[in-house]
Tab-separated table of C-alpha atoms in Angstrom:
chain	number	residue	atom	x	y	z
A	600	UNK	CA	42.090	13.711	-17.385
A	601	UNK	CA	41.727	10.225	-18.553
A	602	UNK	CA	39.816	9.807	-21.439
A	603	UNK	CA	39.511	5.653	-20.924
A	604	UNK	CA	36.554	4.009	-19.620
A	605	UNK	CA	36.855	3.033	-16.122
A	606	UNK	CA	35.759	-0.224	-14.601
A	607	UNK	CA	32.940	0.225	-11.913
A	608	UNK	CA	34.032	0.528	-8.460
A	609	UNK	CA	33.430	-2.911	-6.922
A	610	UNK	CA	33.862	-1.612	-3.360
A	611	UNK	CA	30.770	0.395	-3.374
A	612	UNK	CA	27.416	-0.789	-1.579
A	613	UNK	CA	24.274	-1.617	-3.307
A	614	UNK	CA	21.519	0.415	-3.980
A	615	UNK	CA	18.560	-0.192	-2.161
A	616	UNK	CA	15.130	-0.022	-4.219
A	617	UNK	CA	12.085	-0.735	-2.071
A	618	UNK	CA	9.064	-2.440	-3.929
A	619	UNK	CA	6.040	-2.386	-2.004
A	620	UNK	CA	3.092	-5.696	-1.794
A	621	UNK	CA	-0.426	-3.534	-1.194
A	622	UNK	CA	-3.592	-3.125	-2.132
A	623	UNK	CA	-4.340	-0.444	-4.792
A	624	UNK	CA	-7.733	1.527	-3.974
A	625	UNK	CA	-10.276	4.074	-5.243
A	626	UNK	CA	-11.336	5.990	-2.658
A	627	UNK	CA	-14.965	4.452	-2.942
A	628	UNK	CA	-12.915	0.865	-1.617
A	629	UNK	CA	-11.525	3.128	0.869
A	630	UNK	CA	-14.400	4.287	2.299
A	631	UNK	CA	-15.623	0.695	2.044
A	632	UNK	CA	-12.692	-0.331	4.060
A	633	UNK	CA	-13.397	3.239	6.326
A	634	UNK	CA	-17.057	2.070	6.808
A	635	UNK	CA	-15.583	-1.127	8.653
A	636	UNK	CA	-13.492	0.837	11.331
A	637	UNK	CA	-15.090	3.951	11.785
A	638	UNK	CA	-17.966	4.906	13.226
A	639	UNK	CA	-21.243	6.502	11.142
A	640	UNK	CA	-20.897	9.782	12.479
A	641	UNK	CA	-17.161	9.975	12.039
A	642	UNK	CA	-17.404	8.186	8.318
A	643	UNK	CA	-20.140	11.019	7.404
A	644	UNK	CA	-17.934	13.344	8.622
A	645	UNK	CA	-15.659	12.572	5.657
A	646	UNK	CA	-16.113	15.168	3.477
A	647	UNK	CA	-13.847	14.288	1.115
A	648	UNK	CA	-10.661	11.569	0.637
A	649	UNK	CA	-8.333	13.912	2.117
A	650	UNK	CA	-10.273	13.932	5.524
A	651	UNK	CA	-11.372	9.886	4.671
A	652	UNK	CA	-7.517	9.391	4.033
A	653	UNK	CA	-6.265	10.882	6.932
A	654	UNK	CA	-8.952	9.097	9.103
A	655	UNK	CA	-7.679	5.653	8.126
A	656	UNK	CA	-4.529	6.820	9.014
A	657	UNK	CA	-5.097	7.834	12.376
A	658	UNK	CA	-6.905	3.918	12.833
A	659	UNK	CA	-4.284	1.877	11.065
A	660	UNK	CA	-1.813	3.630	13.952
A	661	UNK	CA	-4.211	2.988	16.882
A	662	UNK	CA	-3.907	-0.526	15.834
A	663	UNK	CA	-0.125	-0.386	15.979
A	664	UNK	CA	-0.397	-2.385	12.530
A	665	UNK	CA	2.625	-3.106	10.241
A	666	UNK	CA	1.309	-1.639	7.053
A	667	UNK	CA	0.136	2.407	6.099
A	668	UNK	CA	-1.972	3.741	3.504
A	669	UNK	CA	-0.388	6.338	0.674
A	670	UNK	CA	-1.796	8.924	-1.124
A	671	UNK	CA	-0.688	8.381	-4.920
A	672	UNK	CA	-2.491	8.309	-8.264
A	673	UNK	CA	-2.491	5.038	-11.048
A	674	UNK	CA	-1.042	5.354	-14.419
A	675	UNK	CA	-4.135	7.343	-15.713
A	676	UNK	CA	-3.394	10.064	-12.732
A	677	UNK	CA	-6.935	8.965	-10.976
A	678	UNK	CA	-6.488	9.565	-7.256
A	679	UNK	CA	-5.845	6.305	-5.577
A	680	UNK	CA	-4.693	4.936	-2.175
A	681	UNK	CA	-1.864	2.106	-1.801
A	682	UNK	CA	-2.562	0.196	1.245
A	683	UNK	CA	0.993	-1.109	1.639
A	684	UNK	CA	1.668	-4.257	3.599
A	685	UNK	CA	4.751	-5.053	2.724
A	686	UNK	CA	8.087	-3.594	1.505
A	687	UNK	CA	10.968	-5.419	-0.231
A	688	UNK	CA	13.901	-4.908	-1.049
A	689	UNK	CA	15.813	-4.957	-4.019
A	690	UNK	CA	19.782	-4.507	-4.093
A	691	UNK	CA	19.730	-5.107	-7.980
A	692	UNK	CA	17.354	-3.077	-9.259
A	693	UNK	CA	15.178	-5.833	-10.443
A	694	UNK	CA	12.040	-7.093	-9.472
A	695	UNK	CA	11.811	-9.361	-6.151
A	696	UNK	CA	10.573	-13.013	-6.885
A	697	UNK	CA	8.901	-12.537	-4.176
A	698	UNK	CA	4.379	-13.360	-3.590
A	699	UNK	CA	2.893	-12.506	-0.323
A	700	UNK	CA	1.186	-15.853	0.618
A	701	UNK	CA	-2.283	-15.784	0.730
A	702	UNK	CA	-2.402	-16.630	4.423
A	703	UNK	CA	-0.638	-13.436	5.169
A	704	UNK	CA	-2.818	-11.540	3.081
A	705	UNK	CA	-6.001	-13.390	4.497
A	706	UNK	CA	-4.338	-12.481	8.389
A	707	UNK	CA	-4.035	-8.705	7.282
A	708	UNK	CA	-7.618	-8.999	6.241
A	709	UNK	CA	-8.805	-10.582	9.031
A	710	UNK	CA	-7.020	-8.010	11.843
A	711	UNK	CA	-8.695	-5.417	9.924
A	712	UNK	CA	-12.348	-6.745	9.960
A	713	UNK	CA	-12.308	-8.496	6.723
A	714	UNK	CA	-13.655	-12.886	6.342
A	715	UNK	CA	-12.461	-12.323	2.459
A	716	UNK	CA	-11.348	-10.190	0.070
A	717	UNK	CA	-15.139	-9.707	-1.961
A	718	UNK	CA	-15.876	-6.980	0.418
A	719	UNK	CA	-13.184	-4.811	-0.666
A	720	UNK	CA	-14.401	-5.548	-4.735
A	721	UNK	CA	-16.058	-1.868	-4.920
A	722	UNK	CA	-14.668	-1.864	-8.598
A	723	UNK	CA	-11.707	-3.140	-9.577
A	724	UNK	CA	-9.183	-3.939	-6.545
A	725	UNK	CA	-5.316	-4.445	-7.741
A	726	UNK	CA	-2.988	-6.557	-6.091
A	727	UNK	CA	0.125	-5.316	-6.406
């Protein structure tokens, strides 16, 4: 066995790390967002943000939109739901320099009901 330190191997790919661009919401902006594409009956019907989760879902898909909605929790393990719009990649491990322009945001808005972001401000929305 050799006990020497070996160079990396240069003829292996890249790791891929996916960073996702979304929207970071508490489930009171999700039922804000909910109360835009569902109806009253099926928005009461929402027991819970499992069921109001899984509803959004099921639109988002009808739509045949480019973006999904994850069930994940922030730093302080609240329950929260990452409406993800886009996904980069990263084949260095670092950071993309990448922003979403705000016309692309403002067209995701718009397809989903949305003039402007201030209806989604139930609280504190983070752009991520």
């Amino acid at each position: 066995m050799d006990s020497e330190e070996s160079e990396p191997r240069k003829d292996l790919q890249p790791i891929c790390v996916p960073f996702v661009l979304g929207f970071l919401l508490t489930y009171t902006q999700l039922r804000a967002v909910a109360a835009k594409w569902l109806s009253h009956e099926v928005l009461a019907s929402c027991k819970d943000d499992y069921t109001l989760h899984f509803r959004v879902v099921d639109v988002v898909q009808a739509k045949k939109e480019r973006c999904t909605f994850l069930r994940t929790t922030d730093n302080s393990g609240e329950p929260r739901c990452l409406w993800v719009l886009r996904v980069i990649p990263s084949f260095d491990g670092k950071r993309p320099k990448y922003r979403m322009p705000e016309a692309s945001i403002q067209r995701v808005l718009n397809a989903f009901g949305f003039d402007t972001i201030s209806p989604l401000l139930v609280g504190s929305l983070t752009l991520t």
